[in-house]
Amino acid sequence: MSNVQLGSQHRATLTKDQSGSAALETDNVVVRYGGQTAVEGVTLGFPAGSVTGIIGPNGAGKSSLLGAISGMIPISQGSIRFDGKDVTGEPPFRLARAGLIKASQHAQVFGRMSVLDNLLVAEPNQRGERFAVAARGPHLWKAQERSAEERAMSLLSDFDLAHHAKTRCSLLSGGQQKIVEYLRALMARPKVLLLDEPSVGLAVHLVKRLAEDLARLAEDGCCVVLIEHEMGLIREASNRVVGMVSGKVVVDGTFEEVEQSEALQRAYLGAE
Amino acid sequence: MSISLQLENLSVGYREVIVHDLSFSASSGESLAVIGVNGAGKSTILKAIIGEARVHAGRVYFNGTDITGYAGNVLASMGVGYVPQVRDAFPGLTVLENLRMGGYLLPRREVASAIAEVLDRFPQLGPKRYTLAHQLSGGERKQLGIGRALMSKPSILLLDEPTSNLAPNLAEEVLRDISRITSDGRCVIVVEQRVEAVLRVADRACLISNGTPQMLSDARSVLEFIQTHGLFGQDKPSQVRSGSLL
Amino acid sequence: MSLLVSGIGFGIISGAILSMSSIGFTLQFGMTNVLNLAYGTVMTIAALITYVVNISGYSIFVAAFIGVVFAMIATLAVGWGVLQPFAHKGLPLFAMAMVSVGVSLIGDYLVASITHSEIYQFQFPAGQTYRFSGLTFTTTDLVIIAISIISVAAIELALHRTRLGVAIRATSASASLARACGIPTRKVVNATWLISGLFCGLGGVTLAMSYQSVTYTMGTAYLPYILAVVIVAGIGSVGYAALISLVLSVVIQVAGVFGASSYNVVIALAVLLAMLLIRPKGLFGELFEKTEVAI
Amino acid sequence: MEYYISTVLVYLAVYALGAWALNLQFGLGGIVNFAFIVFEAVGAYVAGVMSLGSSGASLGITYIWGAKLPFPLPLLAGAVAGGLVALVIGPATMRKMRRDYQAAAMLVVAIILNQVVTNAKGIFNGAEGLAGVPSPLSQYFSASTYPWLYVIWGLFLMLIVYLFLQRLGRSPFGRTLRAIRDDEAAAVALGKNPWATRMTVFVIGGVIGGLAGGLLMEYIGAWGTSAWGYQETFVLVVAVVFGGIGNQRGALIGAALVGVILLQLTLFLPPVGYPGLINSLQWVVIGAAWLVVLWFRPDGILPERAFLGLSRKGRLDFRRGASGSAGEMDQRGEKAVSVG
């Protein structure tokens, strides 16, 4: 297990923020596939500046909930509010443009592109991304491109990937690709960051750095929600833990409270 | 005659290693549960044994024969049965056809009696013998999956999360079947999510965490260990490592 | 009215041919998941061999038999010799379909350069004409229909009643589970290539017999009809493929006698296009969506 | 002989334009456009009818929209028509489906359109097609200099399109396009609109295709349905994959090798065997070359460059990894695993 240590004052500031207005709210969200119900009426608020960990056994509906929030999975009932607006049923790319960014469970990188290009894709509001601007010539987008490149390089050096900037992404290891995907999500300047098992395949020291990074993001006002099986990361990075079993929230509180939760223990141990 | 499956310093995965340096052995008449939190790579171990995942290092022996990387159908002919987690029955085939395929390697005259035996063991399947497998309920389908694997009279049975997607009472039922199967002198290796429930029926257990085996012992001590420390308790497995890891 | 009846008559004959052709295709596609576009080429080769044997003095039945055997060998050769090595290199589905296009080009134009791209007329007599309440059939037509009914019934029975047949369906549903049952999947796949080749040959030979001629583009030009049937019926479903073949053929022939004969292909392809756009998995669906090449 | 060389060079320009347009759609955009030849056909037909004058005026051939426009309007009309056709068939064929099915759907569109034009004589004079289309401005030049001027005109269009596509491919627009190709779901999660982006390049490809068709039509003066069978698209696909998917210079090499050397130069070989033998054999060679490329260099002769950013300093790390090459022709992660 990774032994992640963070400054105690950091955790204190995080806990205080909980009363703030929610950046993201789900209201009685239900997700069904065919006849099966994956998420059964989840109502949660995620404040800006918080890190929320979602835990629970396989099939608890964690990934479905995250998919529903990001608009990738259609919801059968309920509503989702983001930044004060009802965004239920919005196409996922609109939500992403508004700052709701999700990184997937299996590293989904753009394999035939370089690591740096992978990050640059995510830069929001690129002028040169519009066909009319691109056709008129690079002088219209070069300045913005340069500053984006600088930001991307500094993100890459945070995770020791700067020397791989021009490497084709499919040549990286699984763990490195996972980091590229995380950094790419940061590059998109998220207001809400949804992470599905970010620690899979990461070396222990990188999990530690990830935990620090998530805390720093929250301090800057980002709302982070992560699904995680690596309890060390949950314990150190999140100031609130939500436990899900069979599509429902069974416990919601601090890591210590959740750890004591009998409902969750039972679900993990299988003695229903 | 006693059967044994032996894993020696096995590292398995796909492109990358998921479970490192795993060693255990199991012999006839006993059941061994492989447990751990989600994503620990438990299922990959079974897949590597039957040649569907990659063995990066180490060897697998069956009755002293090195069977590392053998194809599934060769292993089946040697007496290794396998029930996958999801695609555990042929969906477009009837129950009877599924069982017949399970007994593909049997001499023709033994197929009928083997089917009778399986239907005897799982009476619910009897009335549904002409039903297509994908029309069965979850519990029936899992019974069909196990019954199909038993058709070939395997001396060792590998079960991958047999209770996933099953209601609790059905799960209990399926797990109880495990002890019935071992009492016939077979060996069962079961990968399971429902830790406590499986530890009550299994003889021994191997706890996997962070891609490495943390504990291998009799089921009762593993259960006690988990009950006192929790499945995802901090640092604890490493304290135990020196003592109870075989 | 009599136009309609004769249209139905033509439809039954061409439906008989189409059902045999599409069954061979769908069996192979359902098993390996490779869109084998070289299938039409093998149909042409079978028909051509039949022509050559027939022209050198043997009866049309002997000639057809030899043609079908050649189709089986050719199908196995394409499966073993080309598609399997490429699949083992790890090419994805799309690239595998592209490989088969390459094979088809080589085959078609080798045939073209050998046959001088000419059309060869069969010499055997079409036989007596029979009338059944307005429907007119020649002996050849009746033989084609009989072969089709017998072979379709035989494969349908075999797939459900024989050990190999059930093993084919099992392997096609899940190869890894089939291996866990002890089924030697490699042998089963090879058997499927042979059976697919058998139907491919029957389709090609009967197609040429009903056209009374053969040329190098015959099979590949026929492929769109087969694709339409297979995708509408759902990959791997033999019974539905036969049914859809019959319906599609009757519709095309009836439309043909009412003046739309030059739009035959367009009708078939429009049906296919509509299916691809509305329900890409086919009317009768698959139980699992396979995403892997299995050879 | 001189006329041969200039003809081959015009064909080179036409094939290169086609290969680049297809490379934009297929190589960078991941659209399996097996209906590409339709764009060229429409461009050729429209450029033709816009130069021929009204239908009744010519020698017993019937077609729609006859007009006699001055240079270069017929060519431009052809290009615009290519774009419009793309706008019509794009929404229907670019739904989410298996890539081999998408290829089949595109192929089917190409065959249907070809059949309709063949059978409905009123549109573009059926199978015989258009003939006697005048070459623009040819009356002002001698017969010996005109072909060379046309070659220069073709190479000029090539240069313009090359620079335009290069600019587009290296811009953030091109980067987004490649990202959508590599992983659509991930691109959506970053706020990209795959449908709009793909549709844009589908139409641009249509315009360039129409331009290529018009350029050829105005040189050779005739165009019938046999000139745009679906195999012709296959020549371009082979050229793109041969040269290197996603690489413009590669596509040019592919177009030169496949389109010009194999298809056009053979027309000028001394006759071997019976007439038509060479024509058949060249398709055999293309098929065989295709298999060889798929076997040895699935990424093509000049593979796509991974890094296209602004700062060009530093070596590009481009090893062919275990996961590279073959598996990447398919971008939806449909990994082929061979079993059995």
GROMACS .gro file of N, CA and C in nm, chain A residues 87-195:
model
  327
   87VAL      N    1  -2.831   2.064  -1.656
   87VAL     CA    2  -2.763   2.019  -1.778
   87VAL      C    3  -2.807   1.879  -1.817
   88THR      N    4  -2.918   1.832  -1.761
   88THR     CA    5  -2.965   1.696  -1.793
   88THR      C    6  -2.986   1.683  -1.944
   89GLY      N    7  -2.928   1.579  -2.002
   89GLY     CA    8  -2.951   1.551  -2.143
   89GLY      C    9  -2.867   1.633  -2.240
   90GLU      N   10  -2.780   1.720  -2.187
   90GLU     CA   11  -2.690   1.794  -2.276
   90GLU      C   12  -2.593   1.696  -2.342
   91PRO      N   13  -2.555   1.718  -2.469
   91PRO     CA   14  -2.453   1.630  -2.528
   91PRO      C   15  -2.321   1.643  -2.453
   92PRO      N   16  -2.248   1.532  -2.439
   92PRO     CA   17  -2.128   1.533  -2.356
   92PRO      C   18  -2.024   1.636  -2.398
   93PHE      N   19  -2.012   1.663  -2.530
   93PHE     CA   20  -1.906   1.757  -2.567
   93PHE      C   21  -1.938   1.899  -2.522
   94ARG      N   22  -2.069   1.933  -2.509
   94ARG     CA   23  -2.106   2.065  -2.458
   94ARG      C   24  -2.068   2.075  -2.310
   95LEU      N   25  -2.098   1.968  -2.235
   95LEU     CA   26  -2.063   1.967  -2.093
   95LEU      C   27  -1.913   1.984  -2.077
   96ALA      N   28  -1.838   1.914  -2.161
   96ALA     CA   29  -1.692   1.923  -2.151
   96ALA      C   30  -1.647   2.066  -2.181
   97ARG      N   31  -1.707   2.129  -2.281
   97ARG     CA   32  -1.668   2.267  -2.313
   97ARG      C   33  -1.699   2.361  -2.198
   98ALA      N   34  -1.805   2.328  -2.121
   98ALA     CA   35  -1.840   2.412  -2.008
   98ALA      C   36  -1.750   2.388  -1.888
   99GLY      N   37  -1.663   2.286  -1.895
   99GLY     CA   38  -1.567   2.264  -1.787
   99GLY      C   39  -1.590   2.138  -1.706
  100LEU      N   40  -1.674   2.049  -1.754
  100LEU     CA   41  -1.699   1.922  -1.685
  100LEU      C   42  -1.618   1.815  -1.758
  101ILE      N   43  -1.503   1.780  -1.702
  101ILE     CA   44  -1.409   1.694  -1.774
  101ILE      C   45  -1.397   1.560  -1.704
  102LYS      N   46  -1.398   1.453  -1.784
  102LYS     CA   47  -1.386   1.319  -1.727
  102LYS      C   48  -1.268   1.247  -1.789
  103ALA      N   49  -1.192   1.180  -1.704
  103ALA     CA   50  -1.085   1.093  -1.752
  103ALA      C   51  -1.131   0.949  -1.730
  104SER      N   52  -1.109   0.865  -1.830
  104SER     CA   53  -1.170   0.733  -1.826
  104SER      C   54  -1.088   0.633  -1.746
  105GLN      N   55  -1.148   0.517  -1.726
  105GLN     CA   56  -1.083   0.413  -1.646
  105GLN      C   57  -0.966   0.350  -1.721
  106HIS      N   58  -0.990   0.315  -1.846
  106HIS     CA   59  -0.881   0.259  -1.926
  106HIS      C   60  -0.820   0.375  -2.002
  107ALA      N   61  -0.692   0.394  -1.987
  107ALA     CA   62  -0.626   0.510  -2.045
  107ALA      C   63  -0.665   0.524  -2.192
  108GLN      N   64  -0.741   0.627  -2.223
  108GLN     CA   65  -0.781   0.650  -2.362
  108GLN      C   66  -0.699   0.765  -2.417
  109VAL      N   67  -0.582   0.731  -2.468
  109VAL     CA   68  -0.497   0.835  -2.525
  109VAL      C   69  -0.512   0.832  -2.676
  110PHE      N   70  -0.468   0.940  -2.739
  110PHE     CA   71  -0.468   0.944  -2.885
  110PHE      C   72  -0.337   0.880  -2.929
  111GLY      N   73  -0.344   0.751  -2.962
  111GLY     CA   74  -0.224   0.668  -2.972
  111GLY      C   75  -0.125   0.709  -3.079
  112ARG      N   76  -0.174   0.763  -3.191
  112ARG     CA   77  -0.081   0.791  -3.301
  112ARG      C   78  -0.026   0.932  -3.292
  113MET      N   79  -0.060   1.003  -3.186
  113MET     CA   80  -0.011   1.140  -3.171
  113MET      C   81   0.092   1.146  -3.059
  114SER      N   82   0.176   1.251  -3.062
  114SER     CA   83   0.277   1.265  -2.960
  114SER      C   84   0.210   1.300  -2.827
  115VAL      N   85   0.286   1.283  -2.719
  115VAL     CA   86   0.236   1.313  -2.586
  115VAL      C   87   0.196   1.460  -2.577
  116LEU      N   88   0.283   1.547  -2.630
  116LEU     CA   89   0.254   1.690  -2.625
  116LEU      C   90   0.126   1.723  -2.701
  117ASP      N   91   0.111   1.664  -2.820
  117ASP     CA   92  -0.010   1.689  -2.898
  117ASP      C   93  -0.133   1.640  -2.824
  118ASN      N   94  -0.118   1.528  -2.752
  118ASN     CA   95  -0.230   1.479  -2.672
  118ASN      C   96  -0.279   1.585  -2.575
  119LEU      N   97  -0.183   1.653  -2.511
  119LEU     CA   98  -0.222   1.756  -2.415
  119LEU      C   99  -0.280   1.878  -2.486
  120LEU      N  100  -0.216   1.916  -2.597
  120LEU     CA  101  -0.258   2.038  -2.666
  120LEU      C  102  -0.401   2.027  -2.719
  121VAL      N  103  -0.442   1.905  -2.754
  121VAL     CA  104  -0.578   1.887  -2.803
  121VAL      C  105  -0.678   1.943  -2.701
  122ALA      N  106  -0.644   1.928  -2.572
  122ALA     CA  107  -0.741   1.959  -2.468
  122ALA      C  108  -0.753   2.108  -2.439
  123GLU      N  109  -0.657   2.189  -2.483
  123GLU     CA  110  -0.663   2.333  -2.456
  123GLU      C  111  -0.801   2.388  -2.497
  124PRO      N  112  -0.870   2.452  -2.404
  124PRO     CA  113  -1.003   2.501  -2.440
  124PRO      C  114  -0.998   2.625  -2.529
  125ASN      N  115  -1.105   2.649  -2.601
  125ASN     CA  116  -1.123   2.768  -2.685
  125ASN      C  117  -1.005   2.796  -2.777
  126GLN      N  118  -0.960   2.695  -2.848
  126GLN     CA  119  -0.850   2.719  -2.942
  126GLN      C  120  -0.904   2.788  -3.067
  127ARG      N  121  -0.843   2.898  -3.104
  127ARG     CA  122  -0.891   2.969  -3.224
  127ARG      C  123  -0.865   2.884  -3.349
  128GLY      N  124  -0.746   2.824  -3.352
  128GLY     CA  125  -0.708   2.749  -3.471
  128GLY      C  126  -0.784   2.620  -3.490
  129GLU      N  127  -0.872   2.590  -3.395
  129GLU     CA  128  -0.950   2.468  -3.407
  129GLU      C  129  -1.067   2.488  -3.502
  130ARG      N  130  -1.104   2.615  -3.523
  130ARG     CA  131  -1.213   2.643  -3.617
  130ARG      C  132  -1.158   2.636  -3.759
  131PHE      N  133  -1.235   2.573  -3.847
  131PHE     CA  134  -1.186   2.550  -3.983
  131PHE      C  135  -1.150   2.682  -4.052
  132ALA      N  136  -1.236   2.782  -4.035
  132ALA     CA  137  -1.213   2.908  -4.107
  132ALA      C  138  -1.081   2.972  -4.063
  133VAL      N  139  -1.050   2.963  -3.934
  133VAL     CA  140  -0.925   3.022  -3.884
  133VAL      C  141  -0.805   2.940  -3.932
  134ALA      N  142  -0.817   2.807  -3.921
  134ALA     CA  143  -0.707   2.720  -3.962
  134ALA      C  144  -0.676   2.741  -4.109
  135ALA      N  145  -0.779   2.761  -4.191
  135ALA     CA  146  -0.757   2.776  -4.334
  135ALA      C  147  -0.689   2.908  -4.366
  136ARG      N  148  -0.711   3.009  -4.281
  136ARG     CA  149  -0.652   3.139  -4.313
  136ARG      C  150  -0.505   3.148  -4.274
  137GLY      N  151  -0.461   3.062  -4.188
  137GLY     CA  152  -0.318   3.059  -4.166
  137GLY      C  153  -0.275   3.061  -4.021
  138PRO      N  154  -0.152   3.014  -3.997
  138PRO     CA  155  -0.105   2.996  -3.860
  138PRO      C  156  -0.087   3.127  -3.783
  139HIS      N  157  -0.071   3.242  -3.854
  139HIS     CA  158  -0.047   3.365  -3.779
  139HIS      C  159  -0.164   3.396  -3.685
  140LEU      N  160  -0.281   3.341  -3.714
  140LEU     CA  161  -0.397   3.370  -3.631
  140LEU      C  162  -0.399   3.292  -3.501
  141TRP      N  163  -0.328   3.178  -3.498
  141TRP     CA  164  -0.336   3.096  -3.377
  141TRP      C  165  -0.201   3.067  -3.311
  142LYS      N  166  -0.093   3.117  -3.372
  142LYS     CA  167   0.039   3.080  -3.324
  142LYS      C  168   0.064   3.124  -3.179
  143ALA      N  169   0.021   3.246  -3.146
  143ALA     CA  170   0.049   3.300  -3.013
  143ALA      C  171  -0.020   3.216  -2.906
  144GLN      N  172  -0.145   3.185  -2.931
  144GLN     CA  173  -0.219   3.103  -2.835
  144GLN      C  174  -0.155   2.966  -2.822
  145GLU      N  175  -0.110   2.913  -2.938
  145GLU     CA  176  -0.047   2.781  -2.940
  145GLU      C  177   0.078   2.778  -2.852
  146ARG      N  178   0.159   2.886  -2.863
  146ARG     CA  179   0.283   2.888  -2.787
  146ARG      C  180   0.258   2.886  -2.637
  147SER      N  181   0.159   2.964  -2.594
  147SER     CA  182   0.135   2.965  -2.449
  147SER      C  183   0.077   2.831  -2.405
  148ALA      N  184  -0.004   2.771  -2.489
  148ALA     CA  185  -0.058   2.638  -2.455
  148ALA      C  186   0.055   2.537  -2.444
  149GLU      N  187   0.151   2.549  -2.537
  149GLU     CA  188   0.263   2.454  -2.536
  149GLU      C  189   0.343   2.469  -2.407
  150GLU      N  190   0.363   2.594  -2.365
  150GLU     CA  191   0.437   2.615  -2.239
  150GLU      C  192   0.364   2.552  -2.121
  151ARG      N  193   0.232   2.574  -2.118
  151ARG     CA  194   0.155   2.518  -2.006
  151ARG      C  195   0.162   2.366  -2.010
  152ALA      N  196   0.150   2.309  -2.128
  152ALA     CA  197   0.156   2.163  -2.141
  152ALA      C  198   0.290   2.110  -2.093
  153MET      N  199   0.398   2.177  -2.135
  153MET     CA  200   0.532   2.129  -2.096
  153MET      C  201   0.549   2.137  -1.945
  154SER      N  202   0.494   2.242  -1.883
  154SER     CA  203   0.514   2.251  -1.738
  154SER      C  204   0.431   2.142  -1.668
  155LEU      N  205   0.314   2.110  -1.720
  155LEU     CA  206   0.236   2.000  -1.662
  155LEU      C  207   0.313   1.868  -1.677
  156LEU      N  208   0.373   1.849  -1.796
  156LEU     CA  209   0.446   1.724  -1.819
  156LEU      C  210   0.565   1.712  -1.726
  157SER      N  211   0.635   1.825  -1.701
  157SER     CA  212   0.752   1.814  -1.614
  157SER      C  213   0.711   1.786  -1.470
  158ASP      N  214   0.590   1.828  -1.431
  158ASP     CA  215   0.543   1.794  -1.296
  158ASP      C  216   0.541   1.643  -1.273
  159PHE      N  217   0.514   1.568  -1.380
  159PHE     CA  218   0.506   1.423  -1.365
  159PHE      C  219   0.618   1.352  -1.440
  160ASP      N  220   0.732   1.421  -1.456
  160ASP     CA  221   0.852   1.361  -1.517
  160ASP      C  222   0.825   1.306  -1.656
  161LEU      N  223   0.743   1.372  -1.734
  161LEU     CA  224   0.716   1.320  -1.867
  161LEU      C  225   0.768   1.415  -1.976
  162ALA      N  226   0.834   1.525  -1.934
  162ALA     CA  227   0.874   1.626  -2.032
  162ALA      C  228   0.964   1.566  -2.141
  163HIS      N  229   1.050   1.473  -2.103
  163HIS     CA  230   1.141   1.416  -2.202
  163HIS      C  231   1.068   1.326  -2.301
  164HIS      N  232   0.943   1.291  -2.271
  164HIS     CA  233   0.865   1.209  -2.364
  164HIS      C  234   0.769   1.293  -2.448
  165ALA      N  235   0.784   1.426  -2.442
  165ALA     CA  236   0.684   1.513  -2.506
  165ALA      C  237   0.660   1.477  -2.651
  166LYS      N  238   0.766   1.437  -2.722
  166LYS     CA  239   0.749   1.411  -2.865
  166LYS      C  240   0.740   1.263  -2.897
  167THR      N  241   0.721   1.182  -2.796
  167THR     CA  242   0.706   1.038  -2.818
  167THR      C  243   0.563   1.007  -2.860
  168ARG      N  244   0.552   0.914  -2.952
  168ARG     CA  245   0.420   0.867  -2.991
  168ARG      C  246   0.354   0.803  -2.870
  169CYS      N  247   0.230   0.840  -2.844
  169CYS     CA  248   0.169   0.804  -2.716
  169CYS      C  249   0.148   0.653  -2.700
  170SER      N  250   0.127   0.583  -2.812
  170SER     CA  251   0.102   0.440  -2.801
  170SER      C  252   0.227   0.365  -2.754
  171LEU      N  253   0.342   0.433  -2.756
  171LEU     CA  254   0.464   0.366  -2.714
  171LEU      C  255   0.486   0.374  -2.563
  172LEU      N  256   0.406   0.454  -2.493
  172LEU     CA  257   0.423   0.468  -2.348
  172LEU      C  258   0.365   0.346  -2.276
  173SER      N  259   0.406   0.330  -2.151
  173SER     CA  260   0.350   0.220  -2.071
  173SER      C  261   0.209   0.258  -2.026
  174GLY      N  262   0.137   0.159  -1.976
  174GLY     CA  263   0.000   0.183  -1.933
  174GLY      C  264  -0.009   0.292  -1.828
  175GLY      N  265   0.082   0.289  -1.732
  175GLY     CA  266   0.080   0.388  -1.626
  175GLY      C  267   0.108   0.528  -1.679
  176GLN      N  268   0.206   0.537  -1.771
  176GLN     CA  269   0.238   0.667  -1.831
  176GLN      C  270   0.119   0.721  -1.910
  177GLN      N  271   0.051   0.631  -1.981
  177GLN     CA  272  -0.065   0.676  -2.058
  177GLN      C  273  -0.173   0.728  -1.965
  178LYS      N  274  -0.186   0.661  -1.851
  178LYS     CA  275  -0.285   0.703  -1.753
  178LYS      C  276  -0.253   0.847  -1.706
  179ILE      N  277  -0.126   0.874  -1.685
  179ILE     CA  278  -0.087   1.010  -1.643
  179ILE      C  279  -0.114   1.109  -1.755
  180VAL      N  280  -0.081   1.069  -1.880
  180VAL     CA  281  -0.107   1.159  -1.992
  180VAL      C  282  -0.256   1.194  -1.994
  181GLU      N  283  -0.340   1.094  -1.969
  181GLU     CA  284  -0.482   1.122  -1.973
  181GLU      C  285  -0.523   1.218  -1.862
  182TYR      N  286  -0.461   1.200  -1.745
  182TYR     CA  287  -0.492   1.290  -1.633
  182TYR      C  288  -0.447   1.432  -1.666
  183LEU      N  289  -0.324   1.445  -1.716
  183LEU     CA  290  -0.272   1.578  -1.748
  183LEU      C  291  -0.354   1.643  -1.860
  184ARG      N  292  -0.399   1.562  -1.952
  184ARG     CA  293  -0.480   1.613  -2.061
  184ARG      C  294  -0.611   1.671  -2.005
  185ALA      N  295  -0.665   1.603  -1.904
  185ALA     CA  296  -0.787   1.654  -1.841
  185ALA      C  297  -0.758   1.788  -1.772
  186LEU      N  298  -0.640   1.799  -1.708
  186LEU     CA  299  -0.604   1.926  -1.643
  186LEU      C  300  -0.589   2.037  -1.746
  187MET      N  301  -0.532   2.000  -1.859
  187MET     CA  302  -0.509   2.095  -1.967
  187MET      C  303  -0.639   2.162  -2.010
  188ALA      N  304  -0.750   2.090  -1.993
  188ALA     CA  305  -0.880   2.142  -2.036
  188ALA      C  306  -0.937   2.242  -1.935
  189ARG      N  307  -0.860   2.279  -1.833
  189ARG     CA  308  -0.903   2.372  -1.727
  189ARG      C  309  -1.040   2.333  -1.672
  190PRO      N  310  -1.047   2.218  -1.604
  190PRO     CA  311  -1.177   2.170  -1.558
  190PRO      C  312  -1.230   2.251  -1.440
  191LYS      N  313  -1.361   2.270  -1.436
  191LYS     CA  314  -1.426   2.321  -1.315
  191LYS      C  315  -1.464   2.201  -1.228
  192VAL      N  316  -1.511   2.096  -1.297
  192VAL     CA  317  -1.537   1.970  -1.228
  192VAL      C  318  -1.452   1.864  -1.297
  193LEU      N  319  -1.375   1.790  -1.218
  193LEU     CA  320  -1.289   1.686  -1.275
  193LEU      C  321  -1.336   1.550  -1.226
  194LEU      N  322  -1.378   1.464  -1.318
  194LEU     CA  323  -1.424   1.330  -1.282
  194LEU      C  324  -1.315   1.230  -1.321
  195LEU      N  325  -1.268   1.152  -1.222
  195LEU     CA  326  -1.160   1.057  -1.250
  195LEU      C  327  -1.208   0.917  -1.216
   0.00000   0.00000   0.00000
